[in-house]
GROMACS .gro file of N, CA, C and O in nm:
model
  464
    1MET      N    1   0.633   1.167   1.593
    1MET     CA    2   0.660   1.102   1.717
    1MET      C    3   0.743   0.977   1.691
    1MET      O    4   0.718   0.903   1.597
    2HIS      N    5   0.842   0.953   1.772
    2HIS     CA    6   0.931   0.839   1.756
    2HIS      C    7   0.887   0.726   1.849
    2HIS      O    8   0.874   0.744   1.969
    3TYR      N    9   0.861   0.608   1.792
    3TYR     CA   10   0.812   0.494   1.869
    3TYR      C   11   0.919   0.388   1.893
    3TYR      O   12   0.889   0.282   1.944
    4GLY      N   13   1.041   0.415   1.852
    4GLY     CA   14   1.149   0.319   1.870
    4GLY      C   15   1.179   0.246   1.740
    4GLY      O   16   1.127   0.279   1.634
    5GLU      N   17   1.266   0.146   1.752
    5GLU     CA   18   1.306   0.069   1.636
    5GLU      C   19   1.260  -0.076   1.649
    5GLU      O   20   1.244  -0.128   1.759
    6CYS      N   21   1.245  -0.140   1.536
    6CYS     CA   22   1.206  -0.280   1.530
    6CYS      C   23   1.318  -0.367   1.588
    6CYS      O   24   1.436  -0.347   1.555
    7LYS      N   25   1.282  -0.463   1.670
    7LYS     CA   26   1.381  -0.553   1.728
    7LYS      C   27   1.438  -0.650   1.626
    7LYS      O   28   1.547  -0.701   1.643
    8ASN      N   29   1.364  -0.675   1.518
    8ASN     CA   30   1.410  -0.768   1.414
    8ASN      C   31   1.505  -0.703   1.314
    8ASN      O   32   1.608  -0.759   1.281
    9CYS      N   33   1.466  -0.584   1.263
    9CYS     CA   34   1.544  -0.525   1.153
    9CYS      C   35   1.600  -0.387   1.183
    9CYS      O   36   1.680  -0.335   1.106
   10GLY      N   37   1.555  -0.322   1.291
   10GLY     CA   38   1.607  -0.192   1.328
   10GLY      C   39   1.538  -0.074   1.261
   10GLY      O   40   1.574   0.041   1.286
   11TYR      N   41   1.439  -0.100   1.174
   11TYR     CA   42   1.366   0.008   1.107
   11TYR      C   43   1.278   0.081   1.209
   11TYR      O   44   1.234   0.024   1.308
   12VAL      N   45   1.251   0.209   1.185
   12VAL     CA   46   1.170   0.289   1.276
   12VAL      C   47   1.026   0.238   1.276
   12VAL      O   48   0.965   0.218   1.171
   13LEU      N   49   0.970   0.217   1.396
   13LEU     CA   50   0.832   0.170   1.410
   13LEU      C   51   0.733   0.282   1.377
   13LEU      O   52   0.762   0.400   1.396
   14GLU      N   53   0.617   0.244   1.327
   14GLU     CA   54   0.510   0.337   1.294
   14GLU      C   55   0.386   0.302   1.376
   14GLU      O   56   0.371   0.188   1.422
   15MET      N   57   0.295   0.398   1.388
   15MET     CA   58   0.170   0.376   1.459
   15MET      C   59   0.054   0.409   1.366
   15MET      O   60   0.045   0.520   1.313
   16HIS      N   61  -0.030   0.310   1.339
   16HIS     CA   62  -0.156   0.331   1.267
   16HIS      C   63  -0.255   0.233   1.330
   16HIS      O   64  -0.265   0.119   1.288
   17TYR      N   65  -0.320   0.277   1.433
   17TYR     CA   66  -0.409   0.196   1.516
   17TYR      C   67  -0.335   0.094   1.600
   17TYR      O   68  -0.391   0.040   1.694
   18GLU      N   69  -0.213   0.062   1.565
   18GLU     CA   70  -0.129  -0.029   1.641
   18GLU      C   71   0.016  -0.003   1.602
   18GLU      O   72   0.044   0.047   1.494
   19LEU      N   73   0.107  -0.036   1.690
   19LEU     CA   74   0.250  -0.019   1.663
   19LEU      C   75   0.296  -0.132   1.573
   19LEU      O   76   0.262  -0.249   1.597
   20PHE      N   77   0.370  -0.099   1.466
   20PHE     CA   78   0.418  -0.203   1.375
   20PHE      C   79   0.544  -0.157   1.303
   20PHE      O   80   0.574  -0.039   1.296
   21CYS      N   81   0.617  -0.255   1.252
   21CYS     CA   82   0.734  -0.227   1.170
   21CYS      C   83   0.690  -0.232   1.024
   21CYS      O   84   0.651  -0.338   0.975
   22PRO      N   85   0.698  -0.121   0.952
   22PRO     CA   86   0.653  -0.121   0.813
   22PRO      C   87   0.745  -0.200   0.720
   22PRO      O   88   0.706  -0.234   0.610
   23LYS      N   89   0.864  -0.230   0.765
   23LYS     CA   90   0.958  -0.303   0.679
   23LYS      C   91   0.936  -0.454   0.685
   23LYS      O   92   0.930  -0.520   0.583
   24CYS      N   93   0.924  -0.509   0.805
   24CYS     CA   94   0.922  -0.655   0.813
   24CYS      C   95   0.795  -0.715   0.875
   24CYS      O   96   0.777  -0.835   0.870
   25ASN      N   97   0.707  -0.635   0.929
   25ASN     CA   98   0.587  -0.687   0.994
   25ASN      C   99   0.473  -0.695   0.894
   25ASN      O  100   0.379  -0.616   0.896
   26THR      N  101   0.478  -0.794   0.805
   26THR     CA  102   0.378  -0.804   0.698
   26THR      C  103   0.243  -0.855   0.746
   26THR      O  104   0.144  -0.838   0.675
   27ASP      N  105   0.236  -0.916   0.864
   27ASP     CA  106   0.106  -0.966   0.910
   27ASP      C  107   0.007  -0.852   0.939
   27ASP      O  108  -0.113  -0.875   0.938
   28VAL      N  109   0.054  -0.729   0.960
   28VAL     CA  110  -0.038  -0.618   0.982
   28VAL      C  111  -0.102  -0.569   0.853
   28VAL      O  112  -0.196  -0.490   0.856
   29LEU      N  113  -0.054  -0.616   0.738
   29LEU     CA  114  -0.111  -0.571   0.611
   29LEU      C  115  -0.251  -0.628   0.589
   29LEU      O  116  -0.335  -0.564   0.530
   30GLU      N  117  -0.275  -0.749   0.634
   30GLU     CA  118  -0.403  -0.813   0.611
   30GLU      C  119  -0.497  -0.784   0.727
   30GLU      O  120  -0.461  -0.806   0.842
   31ILE      N  121  -0.617  -0.731   0.697
   31ILE     CA  122  -0.707  -0.697   0.808
   31ILE      C  123  -0.833  -0.782   0.813
   31ILE      O  124  -0.891  -0.797   0.918
   32LYS      N  125  -0.878  -0.839   0.702
   32LYS     CA  126  -0.999  -0.922   0.707
   32LYS      C  127  -0.978  -1.053   0.633
   32LYS      O  128  -0.995  -1.158   0.688
   33ASP      N  129  -0.949  -1.046   0.508
   33ASP     CA  130  -0.920  -1.165   0.430
   33ASP      C  131  -0.814  -1.125   0.328
   33ASP      O  132  -0.761  -1.015   0.333
   34ASN      N  133  -0.786  -1.211   0.237
   34ASN     CA  134  -0.676  -1.181   0.146
   34ASN      C  135  -0.713  -1.080   0.037
   34ASN      O  136  -0.637  -1.062  -0.057
   35ARG      N  137  -0.825  -1.013   0.050
   35ARG     CA  138  -0.863  -0.912  -0.049
   35ARG      C  139  -0.902  -0.779   0.014
   35ARG      O  140  -0.954  -0.692  -0.052
   36VAL      N  141  -0.882  -0.763   0.145
   36VAL     CA  142  -0.909  -0.636   0.212
   36VAL      C  143  -0.785  -0.597   0.291
   36VAL      O  144  -0.741  -0.669   0.379
   37PHE      N  145  -0.729  -0.483   0.257
   37PHE     CA  146  -0.604  -0.439   0.317
   37PHE      C  147  -0.615  -0.297   0.369
   37PHE      O  148  -0.694  -0.217   0.319
   38ASP      N  149  -0.536  -0.264   0.470
   38ASP     CA  150  -0.526  -0.128   0.523
   38ASP      C  151  -0.430  -0.051   0.433
   38ASP      O  152  -0.310  -0.078   0.432
   39LEU      N  153  -0.482   0.043   0.356
   39LEU     CA  154  -0.400   0.114   0.258
   39LEU      C  155  -0.281   0.184   0.321
   39LEU      O  156  -0.170   0.182   0.267
   40PHE      N  157  -0.299   0.247   0.437
   40PHE     CA  158  -0.188   0.319   0.498
   40PHE      C  159  -0.075   0.224   0.536
   40PHE      O  160   0.041   0.253   0.515
   41LYS      N  161  -0.110   0.107   0.590
   41LYS     CA  162  -0.006   0.010   0.626
   41LYS      C  163   0.064  -0.043   0.502
   41LYS      O  164   0.184  -0.065   0.503
   42VAL      N  165  -0.011  -0.064   0.396
   42VAL     CA  166   0.050  -0.108   0.270
   42VAL      C  167   0.148   0.000   0.221
   42VAL      O  168   0.261  -0.031   0.183
   43MET      N  169   0.106   0.127   0.223
   43MET     CA  170   0.194   0.235   0.176
   43MET      C  171   0.319   0.247   0.264
   43MET      O  172   0.429   0.267   0.212
   44TYR      N  173   0.305   0.236   0.396
   44TYR     CA  174   0.421   0.238   0.486
   44TYR      C  175   0.516   0.124   0.450
   44TYR      O  176   0.638   0.142   0.444
   45HIS      N  177   0.460   0.006   0.429
   45HIS     CA  178   0.542  -0.112   0.399
   45HIS      C  179   0.616  -0.095   0.266
   45HIS      O  180   0.735  -0.126   0.257
   46MET      N  181   0.546  -0.046   0.166
   46MET     CA  182   0.610  -0.027   0.034
   46MET      C  183   0.725   0.072   0.044
   46MET      O  184   0.833   0.049  -0.009
   47GLU      N  185   0.703   0.185   0.112
   47GLU     CA  186   0.808   0.285   0.127
   47GLU      C  187   0.927   0.228   0.203
   47GLU      O  188   1.042   0.250   0.164
   48ALA      N  189   0.901   0.155   0.310
   48ALA     CA  190   1.009   0.099   0.392
   48ALA      C  191   1.094   0.000   0.314
   48ALA      O  192   1.211  -0.021   0.346
   49ASN      N  193   1.036  -0.059   0.210
   49ASN     CA  194   1.108  -0.157   0.130
   49ASN      C  195   1.161  -0.099  -0.001
   49ASN      O  196   1.190  -0.173  -0.095
   50GLY      N  197   1.172   0.033  -0.007
   50GLY     CA  198   1.241   0.098  -0.118
   50GLY      C  199   1.157   0.138  -0.237
   50GLY      O  200   1.211   0.176  -0.341
   51TYR      N  201   1.025   0.129  -0.226
   51TYR     CA  202   0.939   0.170  -0.336
   51TYR      C  203   0.892   0.313  -0.315
   51TYR      O  204   0.932   0.379  -0.221
   52MET      N  205   0.809   0.363  -0.404
   52MET     CA  206   0.761   0.500  -0.399
   52MET      C  207   0.714   0.537  -0.258
   52MET      O  208   0.654   0.456  -0.188
   53SER      N  209   0.742   0.661  -0.216
   53SER     CA  210   0.701   0.704  -0.083
   53SER      C  211   0.550   0.703  -0.070
   53SER      O  212   0.477   0.716  -0.170
   54LYS      N  213   0.503   0.688   0.053
   54LYS     CA  214   0.358   0.686   0.076
   54LYS      C  215   0.295   0.817   0.032
   54LYS      O  216   0.186   0.818  -0.023
   55ASP      N  217   0.365   0.929   0.053
   55ASP     CA  218   0.312   1.059   0.013
   55ASP      C  219   0.301   1.070  -0.139
   55ASP      O  220   0.201   1.120  -0.191
   56ASP      N  221   0.402   1.022  -0.211
   56ASP     CA  222   0.396   1.027  -0.357
   56ASP      C  223   0.286   0.938  -0.412
   56ASP      O  224   0.212   0.977  -0.502
   57PHE      N  225   0.274   0.815  -0.358
   57PHE     CA  226   0.168   0.726  -0.405
   57PHE      C  227   0.030   0.785  -0.374
   57PHE      O  228  -0.060   0.781  -0.457
   58TRP      N  229   0.016   0.843  -0.256
   58TRP     CA  230  -0.111   0.906  -0.217
   58TRP      C  231  -0.148   1.016  -0.315
   58TRP      O  232  -0.261   1.023  -0.362
   59LYS      N  233  -0.052   1.102  -0.349
   59LYS     CA  234  -0.080   1.214  -0.438
   59LYS      C  235  -0.097   1.170  -0.583
   59LYS      O  236  -0.189   1.213  -0.652
   60LYS      N  237  -0.006   1.085  -0.631
   60LYS     CA  238  -0.004   1.049  -0.774
   60LYS      C  239  -0.114   0.950  -0.811
   60LYS      O  240  -0.159   0.949  -0.925
   61TYR      N  241  -0.154   0.866  -0.717
   61TYR     CA  242  -0.252   0.764  -0.755
   61TYR      C  243  -0.386   0.780  -0.682
   61TYR      O  244  -0.489   0.792  -0.746
   62ILE      N  245  -0.384   0.783  -0.551
   62ILE     CA  246  -0.511   0.782  -0.475
   62ILE      C  247  -0.588   0.912  -0.495
   62ILE      O  248  -0.705   0.910  -0.535
   63LEU      N  249  -0.525   1.026  -0.468
   63LEU     CA  250  -0.598   1.154  -0.478
   63LEU      C  251  -0.636   1.189  -0.621
   63LEU      O  252  -0.733   1.263  -0.642
   64SER      N  253  -0.564   1.135  -0.719
   64SER     CA  254  -0.597   1.165  -0.857
   64SER      C  255  -0.715   1.082  -0.909
   64SER      O  256  -0.771   1.112  -1.012
   65ARG      N  257  -0.754   0.977  -0.834
   65ARG     CA  258  -0.858   0.887  -0.882
   65ARG      C  259  -0.981   0.876  -0.790
   65ARG      O  260  -1.085   0.828  -0.833
   66TYR      N  261  -0.966   0.913  -0.664
   66TYR     CA  262  -1.074   0.891  -0.568
   66TYR      C  263  -1.104   1.017  -0.488
   66TYR      O  264  -1.016   1.096  -0.461
   67ARG      N  265  -1.230   1.032  -0.447
   67ARG     CA  266  -1.268   1.133  -0.349
   67ARG      C  267  -1.257   1.064  -0.214
   67ARG      O  268  -1.340   0.980  -0.180
   68VAL      N  269  -1.157   1.099  -0.139
   68VAL     CA  270  -1.123   1.026  -0.017
   68VAL      C  271  -1.182   1.094   0.105
   68VAL      O  272  -1.179   1.216   0.118
   69HIS      N  273  -1.235   1.014   0.194
   69HIS     CA  274  -1.277   1.061   0.326
   69HIS      C  275  -1.245   0.952   0.426
   69HIS      O  276  -1.209   0.839   0.391
   70ASN      N  277  -1.255   0.983   0.552
   70ASN     CA  278  -1.218   0.891   0.658
   70ASN      C  279  -1.312   0.770   0.663
   70ASN      O  280  -1.431   0.780   0.633
   71ASP      N  281  -1.256   0.657   0.702
   71ASP     CA  282  -1.331   0.532   0.718
   71ASP      C  283  -1.406   0.493   0.591
   71ASP      O  284  -1.529   0.480   0.591
   72MET      N  285  -1.333   0.474   0.487
   72MET     CA  286  -1.393   0.432   0.361
   72MET      C  287  -1.312   0.318   0.301
   72MET      O  288  -1.197   0.295   0.338
   73TYR      N  289  -1.373   0.246   0.211
   73TYR     CA  290  -1.306   0.144   0.133
   73TYR      C  291  -1.303   0.190  -0.011
   73TYR      O  292  -1.400   0.248  -0.059
   74ILE      N  293  -1.192   0.164  -0.078
   74ILE     CA  294  -1.188   0.188  -0.222
   74ILE      C  295  -1.154   0.056  -0.290
   74ILE      O  296  -1.080  -0.026  -0.236
   75ARG      N  297  -1.212   0.034  -0.404
   75ARG     CA  298  -1.181  -0.085  -0.482
   75ARG      C  299  -1.067  -0.049  -0.577
   75ARG      O  300  -1.079   0.043  -0.657
   76MET      N  301  -0.958  -0.122  -0.562
   76MET     CA  302  -0.842  -0.097  -0.648
   76MET      C  303  -0.822  -0.216  -0.741
   76MET      O  304  -0.819  -0.330  -0.698
   77HIS      N  305  -0.811  -0.184  -0.869
   77HIS     CA  306  -0.782  -0.285  -0.969
   77HIS      C  307  -0.631  -0.292  -0.982
   77HIS      O  308  -0.567  -0.196  -1.026
   78ILE      N  309  -0.572  -0.402  -0.938
   78ILE     CA  310  -0.427  -0.418  -0.942
   78ILE      C  311  -0.388  -0.446  -1.086
   78ILE      O  312  -0.424  -0.549  -1.143
   79ASP      N  313  -0.315  -0.352  -1.143
   79ASP     CA  314  -0.290  -0.360  -1.286
   79ASP      C  315  -0.150  -0.311  -1.319
   79ASP      O  316  -0.104  -0.210  -1.267
   80TRP      N  317  -0.085  -0.384  -1.402
   80TRP     CA  318   0.037  -0.337  -1.466
   80TRP      C  319   0.040  -0.397  -1.605
   80TRP      O  320  -0.009  -0.507  -1.628
   81ASP      N  321   0.090  -0.323  -1.698
   81ASP     CA  322   0.093  -0.366  -1.838
   81ASP      C  323   0.200  -0.472  -1.858
   81ASP      O  324   0.302  -0.473  -1.791
   82HIS      N  325   0.177  -0.555  -1.955
   82HIS     CA  326   0.277  -0.653  -1.996
   82HIS      C  327   0.328  -0.615  -2.135
   82HIS      O  328   0.328  -0.695  -2.227
   83ARG      N  329   0.367  -0.491  -2.148
   83ARG     CA  330   0.417  -0.442  -2.277
   83ARG      C  331   0.561  -0.489  -2.293
   83ARG      O  332   0.644  -0.464  -2.209
   84GLU      N  333   0.589  -0.558  -2.400
   84GLU     CA  334   0.725  -0.606  -2.422
   84GLU      C  335   0.814  -0.490  -2.466
   84GLU      O  336   0.773  -0.402  -2.541
   85ASN      N  337   0.936  -0.493  -2.416
   85ASN     CA  338   1.039  -0.396  -2.450
   85ASN      C  339   1.004  -0.253  -2.410
   85ASN      O  340   1.058  -0.158  -2.466
   86VAL      N  341   0.911  -0.237  -2.318
   86VAL     CA  342   0.878  -0.104  -2.269
   86VAL      C  343   0.889  -0.109  -2.117
   86VAL      O  344   0.834  -0.198  -2.053
   87GLU      N  345   0.960  -0.015  -2.061
   87GLU     CA  346   0.974  -0.012  -1.915
   87GLU      C  347   0.841   0.020  -1.849
   87GLU      O  348   0.763   0.100  -1.900
   88LEU      N  349   0.818  -0.043  -1.735
   88LEU     CA  350   0.698  -0.013  -1.658
   88LEU      C  351   0.713   0.125  -1.596
   88LEU      O  352   0.821   0.161  -1.550
   89ASP      N  353   0.605   0.203  -1.594
   89ASP     CA  354   0.615   0.333  -1.528
   89ASP      C  355   0.612   0.314  -1.376
   89ASP      O  356   0.595   0.203  -1.326
   90GLU      N  357   0.629   0.422  -1.303
   90GLU     CA  358   0.644   0.416  -1.158
   90GLU      C  359   0.523   0.353  -1.088
   90GLU      O  360   0.539   0.272  -0.996
   91ILE      N  361   0.404   0.387  -1.131
   91ILE     CA  362   0.283   0.331  -1.069
   91ILE      C  363   0.270   0.183  -1.102
   91ILE      O  364   0.237   0.101  -1.015
   92GLU      N  365   0.298   0.144  -1.226
   92GLU     CA  366   0.292   0.003  -1.263
   92GLU      C  367   0.394  -0.079  -1.184
   92GLU      O  368   0.363  -0.189  -1.138
   93MET      N  369   0.514  -0.026  -1.165
   93MET     CA  370   0.616  -0.094  -1.086
   93MET      C  371   0.569  -0.109  -0.941
   93MET      O  372   0.591  -0.213  -0.878
   94TYR      N  373   0.507  -0.006  -0.890
   94TYR     CA  374   0.454  -0.008  -0.752
   94TYR      C  375   0.350  -0.120  -0.738
   94TYR      O  376   0.355  -0.199  -0.645
   95PHE      N  377   0.255  -0.125  -0.833
   95PHE     CA  378   0.151  -0.228  -0.829
   95PHE      C  379   0.209  -0.368  -0.845
   95PHE      O  380   0.165  -0.462  -0.779
   96LYS      N  381   0.307  -0.383  -0.931
   96LYS     CA  382   0.371  -0.514  -0.950
   96LYS      C  383   0.437  -0.559  -0.820
   96LYS      O  384   0.417  -0.673  -0.777
   97ALA      N  385   0.512  -0.470  -0.756
   97ALA     CA  386   0.578  -0.505  -0.630
   97ALA      C  387   0.474  -0.531  -0.520
   97ALA      O  388   0.487  -0.626  -0.442
   98MET      N  389   0.371  -0.446  -0.514
   98MET     CA  390   0.266  -0.464  -0.413
   98MET      C  391   0.196  -0.598  -0.434
   98MET      O  392   0.167  -0.668  -0.337
   99SER      N  393   0.172  -0.635  -0.556
   99SER     CA  394   0.109  -0.763  -0.586
   99SER      C  395   0.192  -0.879  -0.536
   99SER      O  396   0.139  -0.974  -0.477
  100GLU      N  397   0.321  -0.872  -0.559
  100GLU     CA  398   0.409  -0.979  -0.512
  100GLU      C  399   0.410  -0.987  -0.360
  100GLU      O  400   0.403  -1.097  -0.303
  101ILE      N  401   0.416  -0.873  -0.293
  101ILE     CA  402   0.419  -0.870  -0.147
  101ILE      C  403   0.288  -0.921  -0.088
  101ILE      O  404   0.289  -0.995   0.011
  102LEU      N  405   0.176  -0.883  -0.147
  102LEU     CA  406   0.045  -0.919  -0.093
  102LEU      C  407  -0.010  -1.050  -0.148
  102LEU      O  408  -0.117  -1.094  -0.108
  103GLY      N  409   0.063  -1.112  -0.242
  103GLY     CA  410   0.018  -1.237  -0.299
  103GLY      C  411  -0.098  -1.221  -0.396
  103GLY      O  412  -0.184  -1.308  -0.406
  104LEU      N  413  -0.098  -1.111  -0.470
  104LEU     CA  414  -0.203  -1.083  -0.567
  104LEU      C  415  -0.152  -1.110  -0.708
  104LEU      O  416  -0.032  -1.117  -0.731
  105GLU      N  417  -0.245  -1.120  -0.801
  105GLU     CA  418  -0.208  -1.136  -0.940
  105GLU      C  419  -0.255  -1.015  -1.019
  105GLU      O  420  -0.348  -0.945  -0.979
  106ASN      N  421  -0.191  -0.993  -1.134
  106ASN     CA  422  -0.232  -0.884  -1.221
  106ASN      C  423  -0.380  -0.902  -1.256
  106ASN      O  424  -0.423  -1.011  -1.292
  107GLY      N  425  -0.457  -0.797  -1.241
  107GLY     CA  426  -0.599  -0.801  -1.270
  107GLY      C  427  -0.687  -0.822  -1.148
  107GLY      O  428  -0.809  -0.808  -1.157
  108ASP      N  429  -0.629  -0.858  -1.034
  108ASP     CA  430  -0.709  -0.875  -0.912
  108ASP      C  431  -0.770  -0.742  -0.870
  108ASP      O  432  -0.715  -0.635  -0.895
  109VAL      N  433  -0.885  -0.751  -0.807
  109VAL     CA  434  -0.950  -0.634  -0.748
  109VAL      C  435  -0.950  -0.655  -0.597
  109VAL      O  436  -0.990  -0.760  -0.548
  110VAL      N  437  -0.902  -0.553  -0.526
  110VAL     CA  438  -0.896  -0.562  -0.380
  110VAL      C  439  -0.964  -0.440  -0.320
  110VAL      O  440  -0.977  -0.337  -0.386
  111ALA      N  441  -1.005  -0.453  -0.195
  111ALA     CA  442  -1.059  -0.339  -0.122
  111ALA      C  443  -0.949  -0.286  -0.032
  111ALA      O  444  -0.882  -0.362   0.038
  112MET      N  445  -0.926  -0.156  -0.039
  112MET     CA  446  -0.829  -0.091   0.047
  112MET      C  447  -0.905  -0.003   0.146
  112MET      O  448  -0.986   0.081   0.108
  113TRP      N  449  -0.880  -0.027   0.273
  113TRP     CA  450  -0.944   0.047   0.381
  113TRP      C  451  -0.863   0.172   0.409
  113TRP      O  452  -0.742   0.167   0.424
  114ILE      N  453  -0.931   0.286   0.412
  114ILE     CA  454  -0.866   0.414   0.443
  114ILE      C  455  -0.929   0.468   0.571
  114ILE      O  456  -1.049   0.491   0.577
  115SER      N  457  -0.846   0.484   0.672
  115SER     CA  458  -0.895   0.537   0.800
  115SER      C  459  -0.782   0.610   0.869
  115SER      O  460  -0.670   0.562   0.872
  116TRP      N  461  -0.814   0.727   0.919
  116TRP     CA  462  -0.712   0.802   0.996
  116TRP      C  463  -0.774   0.861   1.120
  116TRP      O  464  -0.891   0.860   1.141
   0.00000   0.00000   0.00000
């Protein structure tokens, strides 16, 4: 379903409990405090800003590590290696970028809310 475009940046709007722009509307990422986030909104935001697609992240990281059901929280350890002279893999790059966007540091543990 098409909900229109963002008035600020022109990106296609998404609906996940509320209408939002996944590219520039970062205030929808935080739902309780600075350590509890809506995973779907985070994935939409990451994809809109040029990182791994939400579907790829869901398959490669979430489904490979968690038994997921509706209305649950998962504890995610935000981690990327600091290996010198070695490129970060795709998941590590995703976490590094997500950390910068959400104001997290390497090693932080956050709760991600999953609800559909």
